[in-house]
Amino acid sequence: MEKTSEHCFQYPGNLHEIDLATLVSMYRDRGIPKKAKPGEYFACAATGNLIKEGKWWFGQYYEQKAWDKTLTKGSEGYPLTEVEMNILGMAYTADGEAPHRDHVEQNAGVISKLSYMIINDLKEFGFLSIDEQKRLLITPRGEKALQGIARRLYGKRFHADMLNINQGTVAQPRIERARKEDNEQASLF
């Protein structure tokens, strides 16, 4: 399925390179207004305008109007990305039995440590519920948010073909290691 818009929040692709404490801090600080140091400015990620204060999103800043335009209809102010759409969508499209949390974390499209935090927030925000067997269930509020992000990205109601897992894309980013070459330092003598 082809996207009609890329105009939404996105998580950086290299989050797997940072340590867990930094990841948690960055995730918790998203959406918090930050002021530039005296004599310095930020650039708005959406408009390119220089601003003295902006809402922070993983190293990018947004002026308030741009932030508001990037929020998804039906999200109740929660910043939705394609990852949240994948998580909500897997719960929504479950045939028979709801998906287990571990399965959703592994197939959300980001590292499992981040998807763990996202699932907790979606639960706290009332978009998901989790039963005793750790299965994810979508709530009516979650369905409304899911339809909103699907319309933003694809211009139509949610369909299972929109999920990363159904498009065959990589679910878990992998850390690529450089091959170690056996180069010994030449003797100086």
PDB file of C-alpha atoms in Angstrom:
ATOM      1  CA  MET A   1       0.000   0.000   0.000  1.00  0.00           C
ATOM      2  CA  GLU A   2       1.394   3.408  -0.953  1.00  0.00           C
ATOM      3  CA  LYS A   3       1.562   6.336   1.448  1.00  0.00           C
ATOM      4  CA  THR A   4      -0.003   9.619   0.414  1.00  0.00           C
ATOM      5  CA  SER A   5       1.777  11.690   3.077  1.00  0.00           C
ATOM      6  CA  GLU A   6       4.918  11.619   5.174  1.00  0.00           C
ATOM      7  CA  HIS A   7       3.704  14.557   7.275  1.00  0.00           C
ATOM      8  CA  CYS A   8       3.709  13.042  10.754  1.00  0.00           C
ATOM      9  CA  PHE A   9       6.108  12.456  13.594  1.00  0.00           C
ATOM     10  CA  GLN A  10       8.818   9.850  12.982  1.00  0.00           C
ATOM     11  CA  TYR A  11      11.281   8.130  15.274  1.00  0.00           C
ATOM     12  CA  PRO A  12      14.922   8.366  14.150  1.00  0.00           C
ATOM     13  CA  GLY A  13      16.133   5.248  12.393  1.00  0.00           C
ATOM     14  CA  ASN A  14      19.292   4.884  14.465  1.00  0.00           C
ATOM     15  CA  LEU A  15      17.798   4.750  17.980  1.00  0.00           C
ATOM     16  CA  HIS A  16      19.360   1.309  18.403  1.00  0.00           C
ATOM     17  CA  GLU A  17      22.751   3.038  18.669  1.00  0.00           C
ATOM     18  CA  ILE A  18      22.021   4.854  21.933  1.00  0.00           C
ATOM     19  CA  ASP A  19      22.010   3.439  25.430  1.00  0.00           C
ATOM     20  CA  LEU A  20      18.778   2.631  27.254  1.00  0.00           C
ATOM     21  CA  ALA A  21      18.986   5.538  29.715  1.00  0.00           C
ATOM     22  CA  THR A  22      19.337   8.056  26.876  1.00  0.00           C
ATOM     23  CA  LEU A  23      16.503   6.417  24.950  1.00  0.00           C
ATOM     24  CA  VAL A  24      14.182   6.603  27.962  1.00  0.00           C
ATOM     25  CA  SER A  25      15.121  10.232  28.573  1.00  0.00           C
ATOM     26  CA  MET A  26      14.549  11.198  24.938  1.00  0.00           C
ATOM     27  CA  TYR A  27      11.213   9.378  24.841  1.00  0.00           C
ATOM     28  CA  ARG A  28       9.980  10.987  28.062  1.00  0.00           C
ATOM     29  CA  ASP A  29      11.081  14.482  26.942  1.00  0.00           C
ATOM     30  CA  ARG A  30       9.188  14.422  23.637  1.00  0.00           C
ATOM     31  CA  GLY A  31       6.705  17.264  23.381  1.00  0.00           C
ATOM     32  CA  ILE A  32       8.285  19.282  26.184  1.00  0.00           C
ATOM     33  CA  PRO A  33       8.862  22.946  25.308  1.00  0.00           C
ATOM     34  CA  LYS A  34      12.541  23.866  25.371  1.00  0.00           C
ATOM     35  CA  LYS A  35      14.081  27.335  25.166  1.00  0.00           C
ATOM     36  CA  ALA A  36      17.177  28.163  23.178  1.00  0.00           C
ATOM     37  CA  LYS A  37      20.197  29.542  25.018  1.00  0.00           C
ATOM     38  CA  PRO A  38      20.513  33.339  25.017  1.00  0.00           C
ATOM     39  CA  GLY A  39      21.677  34.507  21.596  1.00  0.00           C
ATOM     40  CA  GLU A  40      20.870  31.162  19.958  1.00  0.00           C
ATOM     41  CA  TYR A  41      17.874  29.872  18.028  1.00  0.00           C
ATOM     42  CA  PHE A  42      16.301  26.580  17.013  1.00  0.00           C
ATOM     43  CA  ALA A  43      14.979  25.855  13.547  1.00  0.00           C
ATOM     44  CA  CYS A  44      11.448  24.473  13.299  1.00  0.00           C
ATOM     45  CA  ALA A  45      11.593  21.006  11.697  1.00  0.00           C
ATOM     46  CA  ALA A  46       8.342  21.600   9.801  1.00  0.00           C
ATOM     47  CA  THR A  47       8.613  25.226   8.659  1.00  0.00           C
ATOM     48  CA  GLY A  48      12.335  25.926   8.790  1.00  0.00           C
ATOM     49  CA  ASN A  49      11.664  29.158  10.716  1.00  0.00           C
ATOM     50  CA  LEU A  50      14.026  30.242  13.476  1.00  0.00           C
ATOM     51  CA  ILE A  51      12.403  30.045  16.901  1.00  0.00           C
ATOM     52  CA  LYS A  52      13.486  30.843  20.462  1.00  0.00           C
ATOM     53  CA  GLU A  53      11.318  28.111  21.979  1.00  0.00           C
ATOM     54  CA  GLY A  54       9.949  24.918  20.527  1.00  0.00           C
ATOM     55  CA  LYS A  55       8.475  21.557  21.385  1.00  0.00           C
ATOM     56  CA  TRP A  56      11.170  18.901  21.277  1.00  0.00           C
ATOM     57  CA  TRP A  57      10.951  15.606  19.343  1.00  0.00           C
ATOM     58  CA  PHE A  58      14.104  13.456  19.363  1.00  0.00           C
ATOM     59  CA  GLY A  59      16.474  16.312  18.525  1.00  0.00           C
ATOM     60  CA  GLN A  60      14.043  18.291  16.378  1.00  0.00           C
ATOM     61  CA  TYR A  61      12.071  21.341  17.431  1.00  0.00           C
ATOM     62  CA  TYR A  62       8.598  22.443  16.386  1.00  0.00           C
ATOM     63  CA  GLU A  63       6.928  25.803  16.826  1.00  0.00           C
ATOM     64  CA  GLN A  64       3.499  25.410  18.438  1.00  0.00           C
ATOM     65  CA  LYS A  65       1.461  25.859  15.224  1.00  0.00           C
ATOM     66  CA  ALA A  66       3.616  23.314  13.374  1.00  0.00           C
ATOM     67  CA  TRP A  67       3.356  20.879  16.317  1.00  0.00           C
ATOM     68  CA  ASP A  68      -0.430  21.210  16.323  1.00  0.00           C
ATOM     69  CA  LYS A  69      -0.584  20.571  12.558  1.00  0.00           C
ATOM     70  CA  THR A  70       1.559  17.453  12.975  1.00  0.00           C
ATOM     71  CA  LEU A  71      -0.768  15.977  15.596  1.00  0.00           C
ATOM     72  CA  THR A  72      -3.222  13.464  14.168  1.00  0.00           C
ATOM     73  CA  LYS A  73      -6.983  13.932  14.247  1.00  0.00           C
ATOM     74  CA  GLY A  74      -8.468  11.573  16.823  1.00  0.00           C
ATOM     75  CA  SER A  75      -5.188  11.237  18.736  1.00  0.00           C
ATOM     76  CA  GLU A  76      -6.323  13.496  21.596  1.00  0.00           C
ATOM     77  CA  GLY A  77      -2.958  15.267  21.520  1.00  0.00           C
ATOM     78  CA  TYR A  78      -0.847  12.103  21.626  1.00  0.00           C
ATOM     79  CA  PRO A  79       1.931  12.295  18.976  1.00  0.00           C
ATOM     80  CA  LEU A  80       1.282   9.315  16.695  1.00  0.00           C
ATOM     81  CA  THR A  81       3.790   7.794  14.298  1.00  0.00           C
ATOM     82  CA  GLU A  82       3.694   4.828  11.963  1.00  0.00           C
ATOM     83  CA  VAL A  83       4.964   2.735  14.884  1.00  0.00           C
ATOM     84  CA  GLU A  84       1.873   3.510  16.958  1.00  0.00           C
ATOM     85  CA  MET A  85      -0.235   2.704  13.898  1.00  0.00           C
ATOM     86  CA  ASN A  86       1.486  -0.696  13.670  1.00  0.00           C
ATOM     87  CA  ILE A  87       0.891  -1.423  17.362  1.00  0.00           C
ATOM     88  CA  LEU A  88      -2.747  -0.327  17.332  1.00  0.00           C
ATOM     89  CA  GLY A  89      -3.302  -2.017  13.975  1.00  0.00           C
ATOM     90  CA  MET A  90      -1.998  -5.395  15.151  1.00  0.00           C
ATOM     91  CA  ALA A  91      -4.434  -5.246  18.076  1.00  0.00           C
ATOM     92  CA  TYR A  92      -7.267  -4.121  15.775  1.00  0.00           C
ATOM     93  CA  THR A  93      -6.780  -6.776  13.087  1.00  0.00           C
ATOM     94  CA  ALA A  94      -6.319  -9.729  15.426  1.00  0.00           C
ATOM     95  CA  ASP A  95      -8.381 -12.680  14.199  1.00  0.00           C
ATOM     96  CA  GLY A  96      -9.886 -14.517  17.130  1.00  0.00           C
ATOM     97  CA  GLU A  97      -7.233 -14.130  19.805  1.00  0.00           C
ATOM     98  CA  ALA A  98      -5.600 -10.781  20.552  1.00  0.00           C
ATOM     99  CA  PRO A  99      -1.851 -10.604  19.852  1.00  0.00           C
ATOM    100  CA  HIS A 100       0.589 -11.130  22.688  1.00  0.00           C
ATOM    101  CA  ARG A 101       2.603  -8.137  23.811  1.00  0.00           C
ATOM    102  CA  ASP A 102       5.944  -9.780  22.963  1.00  0.00           C
ATOM    103  CA  HIS A 103       4.869 -10.408  19.366  1.00  0.00           C
ATOM    104  CA  VAL A 104       3.725  -6.792  18.944  1.00  0.00           C
ATOM    105  CA  GLU A 105       6.938  -5.419  20.500  1.00  0.00           C
ATOM    106  CA  GLN A 106       9.045  -7.447  18.059  1.00  0.00           C
ATOM    107  CA  ASN A 107       7.029  -6.354  14.997  1.00  0.00           C
ATOM    108  CA  ALA A 108       6.229  -2.703  15.727  1.00  0.00           C
ATOM    109  CA  GLY A 109       8.988  -1.338  13.486  1.00  0.00           C
ATOM    110  CA  VAL A 110      11.370  -0.027  16.160  1.00  0.00           C
ATOM    111  CA  ILE A 111      13.639  -1.632  18.728  1.00  0.00           C
ATOM    112  CA  SER A 112      11.705  -3.631  21.313  1.00  0.00           C
ATOM    113  CA  LYS A 113      12.850  -1.378  24.194  1.00  0.00           C
ATOM    114  CA  LEU A 114      11.120   1.588  22.560  1.00  0.00           C
ATOM    115  CA  SER A 115       8.029  -0.378  21.562  1.00  0.00           C
ATOM    116  CA  TYR A 116       7.748  -1.541  25.204  1.00  0.00           C
ATOM    117  CA  MET A 117       7.557   2.116  26.328  1.00  0.00           C
ATOM    118  CA  ILE A 118       5.151   3.033  23.533  1.00  0.00           C
ATOM    119  CA  ILE A 119       2.776   0.190  24.466  1.00  0.00           C
ATOM    120  CA  ASN A 120       2.832   1.322  28.113  1.00  0.00           C
ATOM    121  CA  ASP A 121       1.995   4.887  27.065  1.00  0.00           C
ATOM    122  CA  LEU A 122      -0.775   3.773  24.697  1.00  0.00           C
ATOM    123  CA  LYS A 123      -2.233   1.769  27.592  1.00  0.00           C
ATOM    124  CA  GLU A 124      -1.957   4.708  30.015  1.00  0.00           C
ATOM    125  CA  PHE A 125      -3.529   7.021  27.440  1.00  0.00           C
ATOM    126  CA  GLY A 126      -6.481   4.654  27.068  1.00  0.00           C
ATOM    127  CA  PHE A 127      -5.812   3.483  23.492  1.00  0.00           C
ATOM    128  CA  LEU A 128      -4.959  -0.097  24.503  1.00  0.00           C
ATOM    129  CA  SER A 129      -5.748  -2.448  27.324  1.00  0.00           C
ATOM    130  CA  ILE A 130      -3.709  -5.490  28.350  1.00  0.00           C
ATOM    131  CA  ASP A 131      -5.334  -8.629  29.751  1.00  0.00           C
ATOM    132  CA  GLU A 132      -3.926 -11.160  32.255  1.00  0.00           C
ATOM    133  CA  GLN A 133      -2.215 -13.161  29.490  1.00  0.00           C
ATOM    134  CA  LYS A 134      -0.443  -9.994  28.235  1.00  0.00           C
ATOM    135  CA  ARG A 135      -2.576  -9.778  25.099  1.00  0.00           C
ATOM    136  CA  LEU A 136      -3.230  -6.340  23.612  1.00  0.00           C
ATOM    137  CA  LEU A 137      -6.794  -5.179  23.102  1.00  0.00           C
ATOM    138  CA  ILE A 138      -7.665  -1.960  21.282  1.00  0.00           C
ATOM    139  CA  THR A 139     -10.185   0.394  22.902  1.00  0.00           C
ATOM    140  CA  PRO A 140     -12.722   2.627  21.108  1.00  0.00           C
ATOM    141  CA  ARG A 141     -10.366   5.581  21.702  1.00  0.00           C
ATOM    142  CA  GLY A 142      -7.558   3.537  20.167  1.00  0.00           C
ATOM    143  CA  GLU A 143      -9.687   2.720  17.114  1.00  0.00           C
ATOM    144  CA  LYS A 144     -10.382   6.427  16.598  1.00  0.00           C
ATOM    145  CA  ALA A 145      -6.650   7.219  16.841  1.00  0.00           C
ATOM    146  CA  LEU A 146      -5.811   4.337  14.488  1.00  0.00           C
ATOM    147  CA  GLN A 147      -8.253   5.606  11.866  1.00  0.00           C
ATOM    148  CA  GLY A 148      -6.796   9.116  12.243  1.00  0.00           C
ATOM    149  CA  ILE A 149      -3.174   8.080  11.620  1.00  0.00           C
ATOM    150  CA  ALA A 150      -4.230   5.800   8.735  1.00  0.00           C
ATOM    151  CA  ARG A 151      -6.021   8.725   7.085  1.00  0.00           C
ATOM    152  CA  ARG A 152      -3.004  10.987   7.653  1.00  0.00           C
ATOM    153  CA  LEU A 153      -0.527   8.548   6.112  1.00  0.00           C
ATOM    154  CA  TYR A 154      -2.613   6.737   3.484  1.00  0.00           C
ATOM    155  CA  GLY A 155      -5.609   9.031   2.936  1.00  0.00           C
ATOM    156  CA  LYS A 156      -8.118   6.280   3.772  1.00  0.00           C
ATOM    157  CA  ARG A 157      -9.524   4.139   6.562  1.00  0.00           C
ATOM    158  CA  PHE A 158      -7.201   1.627   8.179  1.00  0.00           C
ATOM    159  CA  HIS A 159      -6.639  -1.676   6.403  1.00  0.00           C
ATOM    160  CA  ALA A 160      -4.345  -4.534   7.474  1.00  0.00           C
ATOM    161  CA  ASP A 161      -2.192  -4.002   4.348  1.00  0.00           C
ATOM    162  CA  MET A 162      -0.927  -0.774   5.943  1.00  0.00           C
ATOM    163  CA  LEU A 163       0.943  -2.654   8.689  1.00  0.00           C
ATOM    164  CA  ASN A 164       4.721  -3.020   8.355  1.00  0.00           C
ATOM    165  CA  ILE A 165       4.470  -6.705   9.210  1.00  0.00           C
ATOM    166  CA  ASN A 166       2.088  -7.272   6.260  1.00  0.00           C
ATOM    167  CA  GLN A 167       4.291  -5.284   3.878  1.00  0.00           C
ATOM    168  CA  GLY A 168       7.308  -7.493   4.558  1.00  0.00           C
ATOM    169  CA  THR A 169       9.450  -4.651   5.916  1.00  0.00           C
ATOM    170  CA  VAL A 170      12.093  -5.239   8.557  1.00  0.00           C
ATOM    171  CA  ALA A 171      10.446  -5.370  11.959  1.00  0.00           C
ATOM    172  CA  GLN A 172      13.505  -5.045  14.192  1.00  0.00           C
ATOM    173  CA  PRO A 173      16.381  -2.768  13.247  1.00  0.00           C
ATOM    174  CA  ARG A 174      19.645  -4.651  13.591  1.00  0.00           C
ATOM    175  CA  ILE A 175      22.982  -3.297  14.670  1.00  0.00           C
ATOM    176  CA  GLU A 176      25.440  -3.957  11.913  1.00  0.00           C
ATOM    177  CA  ARG A 177      28.949  -4.721  13.050  1.00  0.00           C
ATOM    178  CA  ALA A 178      31.989  -4.013  10.950  1.00  0.00           C
ATOM    179  CA  ARG A 179      34.134  -6.981  10.116  1.00  0.00           C
ATOM    180  CA  LYS A 180      37.237  -7.111  12.228  1.00  0.00           C
ATOM    181  CA  GLU A 181      40.328  -7.227  10.116  1.00  0.00           C
ATOM    182  CA  ASP A 182      43.425  -8.826  11.474  1.00  0.00           C
ATOM    183  CA  ASN A 183      45.781  -5.887  11.046  1.00  0.00           C
ATOM    184  CA  GLU A 184      48.680  -5.905  13.400  1.00  0.00           C
ATOM    185  CA  GLN A 185      50.720  -2.779  13.781  1.00  0.00           C
ATOM    186  CA  ALA A 186      53.986  -3.022  11.920  1.00  0.00           C
ATOM    187  CA  SER A 187      57.099  -3.006  14.062  1.00  0.00           C
ATOM    188  CA  LEU A 188      58.860   0.324  14.271  1.00  0.00           C
ATOM    189  CA  PHE A 189      62.260  -1.342  14.540  1.00  0.00           C
TER     190      PHE A 189
END
